[in-house]
mmCIF file of C-alpha atoms in Angstrom:
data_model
loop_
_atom_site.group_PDB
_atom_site.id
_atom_site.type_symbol
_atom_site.label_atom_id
_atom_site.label_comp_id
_atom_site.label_asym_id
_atom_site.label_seq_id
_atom_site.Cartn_x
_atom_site.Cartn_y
_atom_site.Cartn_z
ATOM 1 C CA UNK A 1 13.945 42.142 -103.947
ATOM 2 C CA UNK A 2 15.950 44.953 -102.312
ATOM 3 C CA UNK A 3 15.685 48.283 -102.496
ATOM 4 C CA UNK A 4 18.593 50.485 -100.630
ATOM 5 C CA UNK A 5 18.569 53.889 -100.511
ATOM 6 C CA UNK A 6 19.731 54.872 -97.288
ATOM 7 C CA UNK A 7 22.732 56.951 -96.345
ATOM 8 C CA UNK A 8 22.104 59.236 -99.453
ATOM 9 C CA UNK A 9 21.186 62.795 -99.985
ATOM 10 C CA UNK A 10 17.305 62.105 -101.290
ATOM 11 C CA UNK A 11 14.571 64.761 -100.113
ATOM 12 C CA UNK A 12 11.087 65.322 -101.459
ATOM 13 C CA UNK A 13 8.394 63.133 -100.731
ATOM 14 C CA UNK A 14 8.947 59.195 -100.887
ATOM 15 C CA UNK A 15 7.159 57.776 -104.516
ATOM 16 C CA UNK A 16 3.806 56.223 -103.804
ATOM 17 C CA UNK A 17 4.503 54.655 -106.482
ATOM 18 C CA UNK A 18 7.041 51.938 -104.666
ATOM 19 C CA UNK A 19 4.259 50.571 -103.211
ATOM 20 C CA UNK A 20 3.115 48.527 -106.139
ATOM 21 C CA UNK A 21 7.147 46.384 -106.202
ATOM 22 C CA UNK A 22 5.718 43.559 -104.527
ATOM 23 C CA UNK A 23 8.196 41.167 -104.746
ATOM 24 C CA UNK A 24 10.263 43.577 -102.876
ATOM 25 C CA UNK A 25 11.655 41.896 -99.450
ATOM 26 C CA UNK A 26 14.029 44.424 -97.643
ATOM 27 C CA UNK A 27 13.170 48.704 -97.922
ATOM 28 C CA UNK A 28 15.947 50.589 -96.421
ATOM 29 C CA UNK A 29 15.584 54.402 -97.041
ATOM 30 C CA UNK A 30 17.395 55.482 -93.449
ATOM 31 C CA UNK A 31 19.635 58.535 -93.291
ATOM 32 C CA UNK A 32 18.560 61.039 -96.327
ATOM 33 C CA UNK A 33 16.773 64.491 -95.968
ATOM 34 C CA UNK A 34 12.926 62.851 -97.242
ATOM 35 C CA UNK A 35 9.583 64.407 -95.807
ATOM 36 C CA UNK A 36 6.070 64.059 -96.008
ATOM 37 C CA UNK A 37 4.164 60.826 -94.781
ATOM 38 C CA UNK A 38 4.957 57.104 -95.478
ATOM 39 C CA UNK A 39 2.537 56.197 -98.350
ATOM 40 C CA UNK A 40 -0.015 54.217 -97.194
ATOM 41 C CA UNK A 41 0.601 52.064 -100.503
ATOM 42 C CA UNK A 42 3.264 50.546 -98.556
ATOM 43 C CA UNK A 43 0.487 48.255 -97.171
ATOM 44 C CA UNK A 44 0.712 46.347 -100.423
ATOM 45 C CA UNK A 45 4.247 45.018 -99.258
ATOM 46 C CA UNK A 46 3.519 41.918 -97.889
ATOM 47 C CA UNK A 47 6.676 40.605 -98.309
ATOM 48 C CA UNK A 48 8.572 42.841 -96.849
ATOM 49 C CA UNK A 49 10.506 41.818 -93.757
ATOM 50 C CA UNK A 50 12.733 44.535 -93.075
ATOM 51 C CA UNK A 51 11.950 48.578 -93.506
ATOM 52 C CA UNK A 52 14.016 51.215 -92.268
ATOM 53 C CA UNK A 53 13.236 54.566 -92.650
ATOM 54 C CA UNK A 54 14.541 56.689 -89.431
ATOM 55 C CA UNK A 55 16.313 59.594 -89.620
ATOM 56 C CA UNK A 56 14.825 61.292 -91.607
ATOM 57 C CA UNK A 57 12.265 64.251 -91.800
ATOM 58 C CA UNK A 58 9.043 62.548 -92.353
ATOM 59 C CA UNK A 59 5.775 63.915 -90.887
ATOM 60 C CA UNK A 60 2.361 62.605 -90.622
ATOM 61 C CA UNK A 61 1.630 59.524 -88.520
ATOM 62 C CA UNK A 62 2.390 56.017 -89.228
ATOM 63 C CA UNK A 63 -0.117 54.899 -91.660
ATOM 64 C CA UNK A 64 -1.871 51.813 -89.879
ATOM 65 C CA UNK A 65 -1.710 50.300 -93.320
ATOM 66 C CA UNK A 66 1.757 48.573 -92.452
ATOM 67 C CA UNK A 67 0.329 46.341 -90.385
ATOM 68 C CA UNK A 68 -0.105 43.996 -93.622
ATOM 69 C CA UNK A 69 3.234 43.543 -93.241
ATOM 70 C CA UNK A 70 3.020 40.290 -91.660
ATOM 71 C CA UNK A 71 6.218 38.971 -92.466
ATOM 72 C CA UNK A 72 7.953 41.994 -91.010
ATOM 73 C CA UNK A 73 11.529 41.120 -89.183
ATOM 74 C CA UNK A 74 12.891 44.763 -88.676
ATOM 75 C CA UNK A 75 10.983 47.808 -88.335
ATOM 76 C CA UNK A 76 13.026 51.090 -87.709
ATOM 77 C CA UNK A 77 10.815 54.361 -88.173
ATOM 78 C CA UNK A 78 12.896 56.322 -85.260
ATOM 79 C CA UNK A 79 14.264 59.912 -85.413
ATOM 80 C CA UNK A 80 11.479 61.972 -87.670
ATOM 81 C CA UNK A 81 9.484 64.637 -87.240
ATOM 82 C CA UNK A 82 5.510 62.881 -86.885
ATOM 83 C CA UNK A 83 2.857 64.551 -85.432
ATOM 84 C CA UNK A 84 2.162 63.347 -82.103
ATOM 85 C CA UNK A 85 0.280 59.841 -81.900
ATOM 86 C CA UNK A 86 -0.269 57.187 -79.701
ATOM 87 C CA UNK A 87 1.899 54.022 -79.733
ATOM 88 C CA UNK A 88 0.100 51.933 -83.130
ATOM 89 C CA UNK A 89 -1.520 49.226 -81.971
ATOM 90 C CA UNK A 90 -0.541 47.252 -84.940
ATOM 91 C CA UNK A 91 3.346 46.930 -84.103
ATOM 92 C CA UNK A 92 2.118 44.977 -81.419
ATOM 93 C CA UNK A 93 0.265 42.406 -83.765
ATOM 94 C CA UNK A 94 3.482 41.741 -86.183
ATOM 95 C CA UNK A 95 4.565 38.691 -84.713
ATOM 96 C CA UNK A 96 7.438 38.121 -86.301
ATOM 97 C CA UNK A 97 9.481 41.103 -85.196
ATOM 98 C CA UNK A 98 12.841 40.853 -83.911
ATOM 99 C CA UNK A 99 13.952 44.704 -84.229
ATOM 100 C CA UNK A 100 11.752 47.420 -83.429
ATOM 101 C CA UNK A 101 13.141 51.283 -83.205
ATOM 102 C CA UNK A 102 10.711 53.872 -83.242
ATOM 103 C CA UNK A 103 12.885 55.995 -80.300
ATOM 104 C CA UNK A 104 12.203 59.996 -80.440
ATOM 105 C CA UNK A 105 9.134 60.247 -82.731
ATOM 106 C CA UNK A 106 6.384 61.810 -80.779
ATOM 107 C CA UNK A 107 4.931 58.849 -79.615
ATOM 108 C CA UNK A 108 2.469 58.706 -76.020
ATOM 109 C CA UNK A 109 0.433 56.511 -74.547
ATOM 110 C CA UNK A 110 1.320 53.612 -72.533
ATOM 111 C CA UNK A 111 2.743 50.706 -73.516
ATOM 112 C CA UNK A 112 0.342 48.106 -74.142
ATOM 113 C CA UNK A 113 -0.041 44.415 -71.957
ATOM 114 C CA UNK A 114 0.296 42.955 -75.693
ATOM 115 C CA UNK A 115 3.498 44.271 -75.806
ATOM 116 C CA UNK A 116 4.098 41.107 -74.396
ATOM 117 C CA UNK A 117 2.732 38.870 -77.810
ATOM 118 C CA UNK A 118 6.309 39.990 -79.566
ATOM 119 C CA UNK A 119 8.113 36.434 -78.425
ATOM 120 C CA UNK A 120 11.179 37.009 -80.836
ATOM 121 C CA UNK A 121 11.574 40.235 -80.411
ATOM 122 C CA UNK A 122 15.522 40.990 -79.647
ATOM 123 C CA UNK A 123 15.637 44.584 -79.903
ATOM 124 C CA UNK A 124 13.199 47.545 -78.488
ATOM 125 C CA UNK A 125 14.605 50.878 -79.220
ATOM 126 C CA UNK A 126 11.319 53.454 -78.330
ATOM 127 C CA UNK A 127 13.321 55.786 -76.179
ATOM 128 C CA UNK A 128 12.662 59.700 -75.986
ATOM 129 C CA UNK A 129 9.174 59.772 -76.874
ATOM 130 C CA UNK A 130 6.355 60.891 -74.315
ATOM 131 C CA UNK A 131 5.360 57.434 -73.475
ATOM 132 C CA UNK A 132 3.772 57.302 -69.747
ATOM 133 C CA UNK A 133 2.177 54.769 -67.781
ATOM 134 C CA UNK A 134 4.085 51.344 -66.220
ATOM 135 C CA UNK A 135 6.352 48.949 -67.578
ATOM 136 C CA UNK A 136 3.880 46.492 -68.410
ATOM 137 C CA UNK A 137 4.975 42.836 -66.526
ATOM 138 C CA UNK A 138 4.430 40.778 -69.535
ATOM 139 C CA UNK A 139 7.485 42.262 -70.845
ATOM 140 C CA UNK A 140 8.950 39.017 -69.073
ATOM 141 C CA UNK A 141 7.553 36.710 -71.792
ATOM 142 C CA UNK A 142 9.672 38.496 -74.154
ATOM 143 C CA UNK A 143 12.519 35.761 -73.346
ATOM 144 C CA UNK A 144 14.567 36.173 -76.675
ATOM 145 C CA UNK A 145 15.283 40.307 -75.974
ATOM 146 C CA UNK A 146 18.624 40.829 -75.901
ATOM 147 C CA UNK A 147 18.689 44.771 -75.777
ATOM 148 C CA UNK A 148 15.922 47.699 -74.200
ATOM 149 C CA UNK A 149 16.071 51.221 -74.413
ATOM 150 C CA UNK A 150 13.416 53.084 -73.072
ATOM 151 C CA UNK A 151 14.946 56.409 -71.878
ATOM 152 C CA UNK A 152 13.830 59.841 -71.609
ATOM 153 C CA UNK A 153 9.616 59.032 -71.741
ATOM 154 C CA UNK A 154 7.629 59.524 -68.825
ATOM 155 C CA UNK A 155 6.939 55.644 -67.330
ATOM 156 C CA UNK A 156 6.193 55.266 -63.511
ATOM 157 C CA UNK A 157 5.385 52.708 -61.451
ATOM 158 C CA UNK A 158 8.410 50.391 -60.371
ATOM 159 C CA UNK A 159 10.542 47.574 -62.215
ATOM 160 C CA UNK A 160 8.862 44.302 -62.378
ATOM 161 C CA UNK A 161 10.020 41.590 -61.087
ATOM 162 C CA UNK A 162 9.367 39.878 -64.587
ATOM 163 C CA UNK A 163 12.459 41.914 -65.631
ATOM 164 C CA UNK A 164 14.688 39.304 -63.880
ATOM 165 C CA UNK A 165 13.040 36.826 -66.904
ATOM 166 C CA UNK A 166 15.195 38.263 -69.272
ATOM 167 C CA UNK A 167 18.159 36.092 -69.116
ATOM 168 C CA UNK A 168 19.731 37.082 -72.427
ATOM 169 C CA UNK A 169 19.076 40.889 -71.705
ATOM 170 C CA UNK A 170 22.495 42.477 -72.479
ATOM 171 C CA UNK A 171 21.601 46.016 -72.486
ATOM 172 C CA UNK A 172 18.534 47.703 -69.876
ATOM 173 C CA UNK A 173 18.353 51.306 -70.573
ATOM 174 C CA UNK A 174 15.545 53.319 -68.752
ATOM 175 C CA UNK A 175 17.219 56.641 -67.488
ATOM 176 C CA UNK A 176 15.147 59.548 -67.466
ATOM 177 C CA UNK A 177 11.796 58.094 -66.223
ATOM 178 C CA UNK A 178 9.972 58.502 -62.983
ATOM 179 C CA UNK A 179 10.606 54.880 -62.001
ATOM 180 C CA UNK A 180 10.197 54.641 -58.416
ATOM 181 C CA UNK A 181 10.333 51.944 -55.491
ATOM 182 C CA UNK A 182 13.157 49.950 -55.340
ATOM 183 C CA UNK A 183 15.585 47.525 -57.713
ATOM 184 C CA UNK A 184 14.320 44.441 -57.645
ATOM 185 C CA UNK A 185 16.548 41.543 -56.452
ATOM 186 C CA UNK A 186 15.507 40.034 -59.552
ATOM 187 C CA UNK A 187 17.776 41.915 -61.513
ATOM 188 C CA UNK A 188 20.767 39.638 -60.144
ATOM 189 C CA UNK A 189 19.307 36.899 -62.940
ATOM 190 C CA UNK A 190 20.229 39.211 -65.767
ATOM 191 C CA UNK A 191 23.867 37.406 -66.149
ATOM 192 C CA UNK A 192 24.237 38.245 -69.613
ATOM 193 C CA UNK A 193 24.003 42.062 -68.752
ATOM 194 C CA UNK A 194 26.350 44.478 -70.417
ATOM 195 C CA UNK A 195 24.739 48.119 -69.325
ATOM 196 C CA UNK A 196 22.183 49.101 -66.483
ATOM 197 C CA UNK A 197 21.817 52.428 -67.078
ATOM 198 C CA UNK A 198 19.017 53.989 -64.699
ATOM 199 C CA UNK A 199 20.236 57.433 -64.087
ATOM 200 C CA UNK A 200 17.578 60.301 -63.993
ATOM 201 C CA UNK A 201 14.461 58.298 -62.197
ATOM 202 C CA UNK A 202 13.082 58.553 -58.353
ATOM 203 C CA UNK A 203 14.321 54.864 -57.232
ATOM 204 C CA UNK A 204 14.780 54.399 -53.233
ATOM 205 C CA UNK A 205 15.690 52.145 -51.342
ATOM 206 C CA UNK A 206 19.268 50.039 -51.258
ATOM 207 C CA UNK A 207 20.736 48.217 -53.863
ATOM 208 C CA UNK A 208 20.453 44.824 -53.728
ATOM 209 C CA UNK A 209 22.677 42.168 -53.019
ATOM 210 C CA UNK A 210 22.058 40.480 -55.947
ATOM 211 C CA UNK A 211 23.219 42.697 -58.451
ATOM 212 C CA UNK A 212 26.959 42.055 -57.603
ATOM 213 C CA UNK A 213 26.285 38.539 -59.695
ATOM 214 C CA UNK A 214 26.287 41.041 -62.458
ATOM 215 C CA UNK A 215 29.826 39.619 -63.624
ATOM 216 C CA UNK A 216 29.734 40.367 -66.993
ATOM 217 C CA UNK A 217 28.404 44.103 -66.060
ATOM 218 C CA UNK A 218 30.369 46.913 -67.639
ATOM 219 C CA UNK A 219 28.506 50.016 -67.462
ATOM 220 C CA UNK A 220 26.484 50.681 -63.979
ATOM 221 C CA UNK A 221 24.686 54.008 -63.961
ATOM 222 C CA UNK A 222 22.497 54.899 -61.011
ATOM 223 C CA UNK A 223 23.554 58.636 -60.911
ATOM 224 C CA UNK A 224 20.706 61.258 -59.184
ATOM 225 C CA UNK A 225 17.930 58.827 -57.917
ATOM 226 C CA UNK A 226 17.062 59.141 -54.254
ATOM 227 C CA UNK A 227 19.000 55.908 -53.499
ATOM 228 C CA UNK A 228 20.577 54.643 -50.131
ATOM 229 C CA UNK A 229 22.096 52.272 -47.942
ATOM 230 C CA UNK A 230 25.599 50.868 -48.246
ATOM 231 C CA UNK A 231 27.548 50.094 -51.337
ATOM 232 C CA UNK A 232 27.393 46.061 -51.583
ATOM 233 C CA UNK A 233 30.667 44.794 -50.049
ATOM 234 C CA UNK A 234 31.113 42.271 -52.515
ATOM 235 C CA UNK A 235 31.113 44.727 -55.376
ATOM 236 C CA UNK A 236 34.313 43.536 -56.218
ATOM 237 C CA UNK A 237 32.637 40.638 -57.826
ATOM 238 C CA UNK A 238 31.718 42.674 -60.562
ATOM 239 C CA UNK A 239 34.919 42.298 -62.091
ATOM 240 C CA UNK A 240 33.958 43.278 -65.701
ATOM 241 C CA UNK A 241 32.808 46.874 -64.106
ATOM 242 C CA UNK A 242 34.170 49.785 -66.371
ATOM 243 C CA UNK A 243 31.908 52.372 -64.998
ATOM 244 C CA UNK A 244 30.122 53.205 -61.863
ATOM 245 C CA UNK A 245 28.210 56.337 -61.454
ATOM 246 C CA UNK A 246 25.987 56.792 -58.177
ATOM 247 C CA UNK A 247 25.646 60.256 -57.229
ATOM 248 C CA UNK A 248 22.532 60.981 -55.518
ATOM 249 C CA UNK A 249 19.703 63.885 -56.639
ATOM 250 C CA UNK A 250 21.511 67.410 -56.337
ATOM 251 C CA UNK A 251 17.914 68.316 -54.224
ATOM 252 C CA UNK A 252 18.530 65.879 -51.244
ATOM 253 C CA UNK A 253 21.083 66.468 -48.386
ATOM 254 C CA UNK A 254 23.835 64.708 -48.557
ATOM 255 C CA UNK A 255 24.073 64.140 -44.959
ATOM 256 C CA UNK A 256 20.719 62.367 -44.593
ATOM 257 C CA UNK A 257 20.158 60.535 -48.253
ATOM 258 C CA UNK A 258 22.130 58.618 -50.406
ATOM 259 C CA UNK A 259 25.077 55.543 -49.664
ATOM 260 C CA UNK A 260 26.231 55.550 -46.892
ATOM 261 C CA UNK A 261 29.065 53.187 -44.608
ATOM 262 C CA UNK A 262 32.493 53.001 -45.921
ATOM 263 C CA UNK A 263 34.071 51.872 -49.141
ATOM 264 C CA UNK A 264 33.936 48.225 -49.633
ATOM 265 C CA UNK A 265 37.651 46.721 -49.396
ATOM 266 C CA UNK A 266 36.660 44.703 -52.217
ATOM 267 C CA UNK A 267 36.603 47.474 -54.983
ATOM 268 C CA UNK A 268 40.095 46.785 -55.085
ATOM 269 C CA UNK A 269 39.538 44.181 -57.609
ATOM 270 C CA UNK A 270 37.884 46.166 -60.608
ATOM 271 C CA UNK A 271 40.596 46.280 -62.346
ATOM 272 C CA UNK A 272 38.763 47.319 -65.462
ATOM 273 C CA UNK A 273 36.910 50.104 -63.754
ATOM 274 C CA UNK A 274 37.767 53.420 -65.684
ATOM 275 C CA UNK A 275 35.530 55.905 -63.518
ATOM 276 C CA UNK A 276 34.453 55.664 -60.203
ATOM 277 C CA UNK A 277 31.797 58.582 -59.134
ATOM 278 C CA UNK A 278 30.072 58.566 -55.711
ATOM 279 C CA UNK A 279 29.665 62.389 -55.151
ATOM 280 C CA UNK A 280 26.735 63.933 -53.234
ATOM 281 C CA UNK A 281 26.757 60.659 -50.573
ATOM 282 C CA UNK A 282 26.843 60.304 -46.832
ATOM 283 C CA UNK A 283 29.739 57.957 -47.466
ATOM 284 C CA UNK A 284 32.163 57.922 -43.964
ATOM 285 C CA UNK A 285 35.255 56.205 -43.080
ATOM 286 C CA UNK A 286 38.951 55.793 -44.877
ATOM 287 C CA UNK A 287 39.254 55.713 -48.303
ATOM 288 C CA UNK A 288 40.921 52.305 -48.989
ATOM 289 C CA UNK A 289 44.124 51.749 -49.730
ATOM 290 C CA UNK A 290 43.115 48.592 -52.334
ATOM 291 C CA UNK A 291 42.008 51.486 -54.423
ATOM 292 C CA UNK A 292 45.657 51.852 -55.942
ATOM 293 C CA UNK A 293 44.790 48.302 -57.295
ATOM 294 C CA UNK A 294 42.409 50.009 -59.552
ATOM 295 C CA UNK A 295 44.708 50.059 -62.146
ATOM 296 C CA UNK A 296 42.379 51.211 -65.302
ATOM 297 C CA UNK A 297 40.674 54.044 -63.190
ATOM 298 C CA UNK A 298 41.286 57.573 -64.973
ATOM 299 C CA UNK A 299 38.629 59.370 -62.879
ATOM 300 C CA UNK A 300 37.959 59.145 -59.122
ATOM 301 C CA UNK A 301 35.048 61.439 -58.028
ATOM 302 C CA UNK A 302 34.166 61.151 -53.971
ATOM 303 C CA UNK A 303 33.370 64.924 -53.215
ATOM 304 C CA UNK A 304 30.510 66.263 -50.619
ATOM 305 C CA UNK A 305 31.343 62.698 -48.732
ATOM 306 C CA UNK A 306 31.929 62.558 -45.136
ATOM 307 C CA UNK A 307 35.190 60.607 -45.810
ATOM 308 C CA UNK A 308 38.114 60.985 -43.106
ATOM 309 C CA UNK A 309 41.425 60.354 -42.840
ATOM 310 C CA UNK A 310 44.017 60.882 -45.341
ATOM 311 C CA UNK A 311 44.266 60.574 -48.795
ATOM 312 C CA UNK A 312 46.539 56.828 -49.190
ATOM 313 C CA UNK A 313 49.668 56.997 -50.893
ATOM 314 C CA UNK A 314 48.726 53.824 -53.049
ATOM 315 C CA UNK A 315 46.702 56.236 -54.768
ATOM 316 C CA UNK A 316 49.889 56.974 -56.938
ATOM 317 C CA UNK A 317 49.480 53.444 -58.517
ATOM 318 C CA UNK A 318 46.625 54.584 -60.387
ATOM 319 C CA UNK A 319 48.917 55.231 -63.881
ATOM 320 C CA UNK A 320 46.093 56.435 -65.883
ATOM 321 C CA UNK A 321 44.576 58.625 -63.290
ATOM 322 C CA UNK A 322 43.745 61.950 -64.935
ATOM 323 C CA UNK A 323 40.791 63.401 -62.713
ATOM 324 C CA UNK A 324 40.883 62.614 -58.574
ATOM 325 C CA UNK A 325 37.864 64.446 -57.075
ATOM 326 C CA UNK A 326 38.305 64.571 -53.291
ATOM 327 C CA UNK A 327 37.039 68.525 -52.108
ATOM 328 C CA UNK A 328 34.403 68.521 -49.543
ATOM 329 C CA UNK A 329 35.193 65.759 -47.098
ATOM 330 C CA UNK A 330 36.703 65.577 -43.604
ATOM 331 C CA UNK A 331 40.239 64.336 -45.066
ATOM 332 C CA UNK A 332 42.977 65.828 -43.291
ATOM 333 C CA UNK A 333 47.079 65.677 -43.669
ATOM 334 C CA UNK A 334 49.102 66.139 -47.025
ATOM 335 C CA UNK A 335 48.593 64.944 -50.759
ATOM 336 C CA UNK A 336 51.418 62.551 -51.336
ATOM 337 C CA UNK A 337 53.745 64.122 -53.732
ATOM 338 C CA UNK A 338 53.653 61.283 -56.058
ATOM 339 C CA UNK A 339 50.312 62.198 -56.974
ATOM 340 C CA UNK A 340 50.722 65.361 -57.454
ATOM 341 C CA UNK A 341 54.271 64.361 -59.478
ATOM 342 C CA UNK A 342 51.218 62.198 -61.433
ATOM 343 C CA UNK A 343 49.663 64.885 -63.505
ATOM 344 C CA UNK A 344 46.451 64.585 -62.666
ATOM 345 C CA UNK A 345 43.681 67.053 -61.379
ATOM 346 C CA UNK A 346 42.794 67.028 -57.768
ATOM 347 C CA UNK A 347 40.339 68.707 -56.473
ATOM 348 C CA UNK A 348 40.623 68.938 -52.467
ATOM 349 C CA UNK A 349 39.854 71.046 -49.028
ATOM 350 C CA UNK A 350 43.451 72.853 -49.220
ATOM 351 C CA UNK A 351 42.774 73.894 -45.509
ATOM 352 C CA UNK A 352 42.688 70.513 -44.500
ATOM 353 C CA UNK A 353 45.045 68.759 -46.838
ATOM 354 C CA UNK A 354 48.177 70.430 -47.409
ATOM 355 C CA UNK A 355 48.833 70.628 -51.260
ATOM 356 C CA UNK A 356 51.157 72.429 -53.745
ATOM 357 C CA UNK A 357 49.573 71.020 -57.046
ATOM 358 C CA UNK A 358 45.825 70.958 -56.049
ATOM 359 C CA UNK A 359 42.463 72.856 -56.519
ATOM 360 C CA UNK A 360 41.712 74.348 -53.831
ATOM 361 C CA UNK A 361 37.921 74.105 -52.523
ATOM 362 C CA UNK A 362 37.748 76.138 -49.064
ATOM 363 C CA UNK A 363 37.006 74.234 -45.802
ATOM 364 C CA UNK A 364 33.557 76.735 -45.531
ATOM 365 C CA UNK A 365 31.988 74.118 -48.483
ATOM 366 C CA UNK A 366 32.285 71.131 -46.793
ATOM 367 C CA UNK A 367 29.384 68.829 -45.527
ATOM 368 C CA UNK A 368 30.414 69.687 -41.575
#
């Protein structure tokens, strides 16, 4: 009743012939060097309810004739060489389905309204395809999905608010889009959520208060979007926060776009953050001295800011610093020498902050 093949060194064509082991319940032929198309004979599987078959080097399109799979669980067909081909219709029809990956496999078209039929889906993996067109809203019905990654296609549009539906969501990826508009407050109901990875998209607007509920939030990417406002002051809320990226697109000035206001006080108290990067902001003010309680943080990255001040000693409390990115601000003084004494990189204006162990940016490159 199962057939495993995968993680082997097959090529060649896969045998028609399989099609005719009906009893046959699980299909996994993942991970070997096989070409040509999936046999349309496969249709005669009907009690199949899981086939893999990605990574591999197939061609053709998928045959609609797996769409008689109506007891089909798992479906992964992602990483092979297809023609290009719409989205098949049929996925959409196999109501059963918990796992579907069909990521990087030529796929365009939009994603259809009955995307939202799919109610136990947990898993949608269809990321860099050529897939266009909006997130559909009836992706909120889908109230079992537990992990999205939709990266590197071409959807527009805006988030919907039906997003915020998606209580159990643990992982949202969507980076490399042209999602636009802003983050719906919605997505402060997603309390489960792991990773919010939006990086590479055209989203404006602030961030919204409600995503510092985000407790159990480890991975916040927002790098080049045309984001701004101020940093949520009670970001310190997200106390599970490992990473925070939010540098702004390299094409807008960084005195007009992006955050801007000070630091919030309150990121004092991620002490699991690992990487901090804000470069390319309009971010002003002293950098706080509750950043030394940061005490996981191996990379700091605040260049092109309009910080001031001088860089706080507490800074040396940061044990597993290894990269501190300060160069193009308005900081002024000396780098405390237990920094330097630290080991790590810096990276500063050495005409405005006096430093023996530093690389050097000149005062010419900053913002002013």
């Amino acid at each position: 009743e199962i057939l495993d093949l995968h993680y082997n060194f097959f090529d060649g064509n896969i045998p028609s012939e399989l099609g005719t082991l009906e009893l046959l319940e699980e299909v996994y032929v993942s991970a070997n060097f096989l070409t040509g198309e999936i046999p349309v004979e496969f249709g005669r599987l009907s009690n199949v309810r899981v086939f893999w078959n990605y990574h591999n080097n197939m061609s053709g399109v998928i045959p609609i004739q797996l769409s008689a799979m109506a007891q089909l669980e798992s479906l992964r067909l992602g990483r092979n060489d297809y023609q290009k081909q719409p989205i098949p219709d049929f996925i959409f029809t196999l109501q059963n389905l918990v796992d579907v990956n069909i990521e990087d496999s030529n796929l365009e078209g939009e994603l259809p309204t009955n995307l939202g039929e799919l109610l136990l889906l947990e898993s949608l993996e269809i990321d860099d395809n050529f897939i266009s067109g909006l997130l559909p809203s009836e992706i909120g019905r889908l109230a079992l999905l537990e992990h999205v990654e939709i990266g590197g296609n071409s959807i527009s549009g805006w988030l919907p608010t039906e997003i915020g539906l998606l209580v159990d969501l643990t992982s949202l990826s969507m980076a490399g889009n042209f999602l636009g508009w802003e983050i719906p407050s919605e997505i402060g109901n997603l309390v489960n959520l792991n990773v919010l990875d939006l990086h590479y998209n055209w989203l404006s607007g602030s961030l919204p208060d409600e995503i510092t509920e985000l407790g159990k939030l480890e991975i916040l990417d927002l790098t080049y979007n045309y984001l701004n406002g101020t940093i949520p002051q009670n970001i310190g809320a997200m106390s599970s926060l490992i990473e925070f990226r939010a540098a702004i697109q390299s094409d807008v000035e960084a005195d007009t776009s992006g955050f801007y206001g000070e630091l919030p006080v309150s990121m004092g108290k991620l002490e699991n953050m690992e990487l901090f990067e804000v470069f390319y902001n309009s971010l002003s003010g002293e950098i706080p001295s509750e950043i030394g309680m940061m005490g996981n943080l191996y990379e700091l990255n605040l260049e092109y800011n309009w910080l001031s001040g001088t860089v706080p000693s507490e800074i040396q409390e940061l044990k597993s610093l290894v990269d501190l990115y300060l160069a193009d601000n308005n900081l002024s003084g000396s780098m405390p020498q237990p920094i330097c004494d630290s080991g790590a990189v810096i990276s500063i204006d050495c005409d405005a902050v006096e430093c023996d162990c530093c690389e050097c940016n000149p005062l010419s490159m900053t913002p002013n």
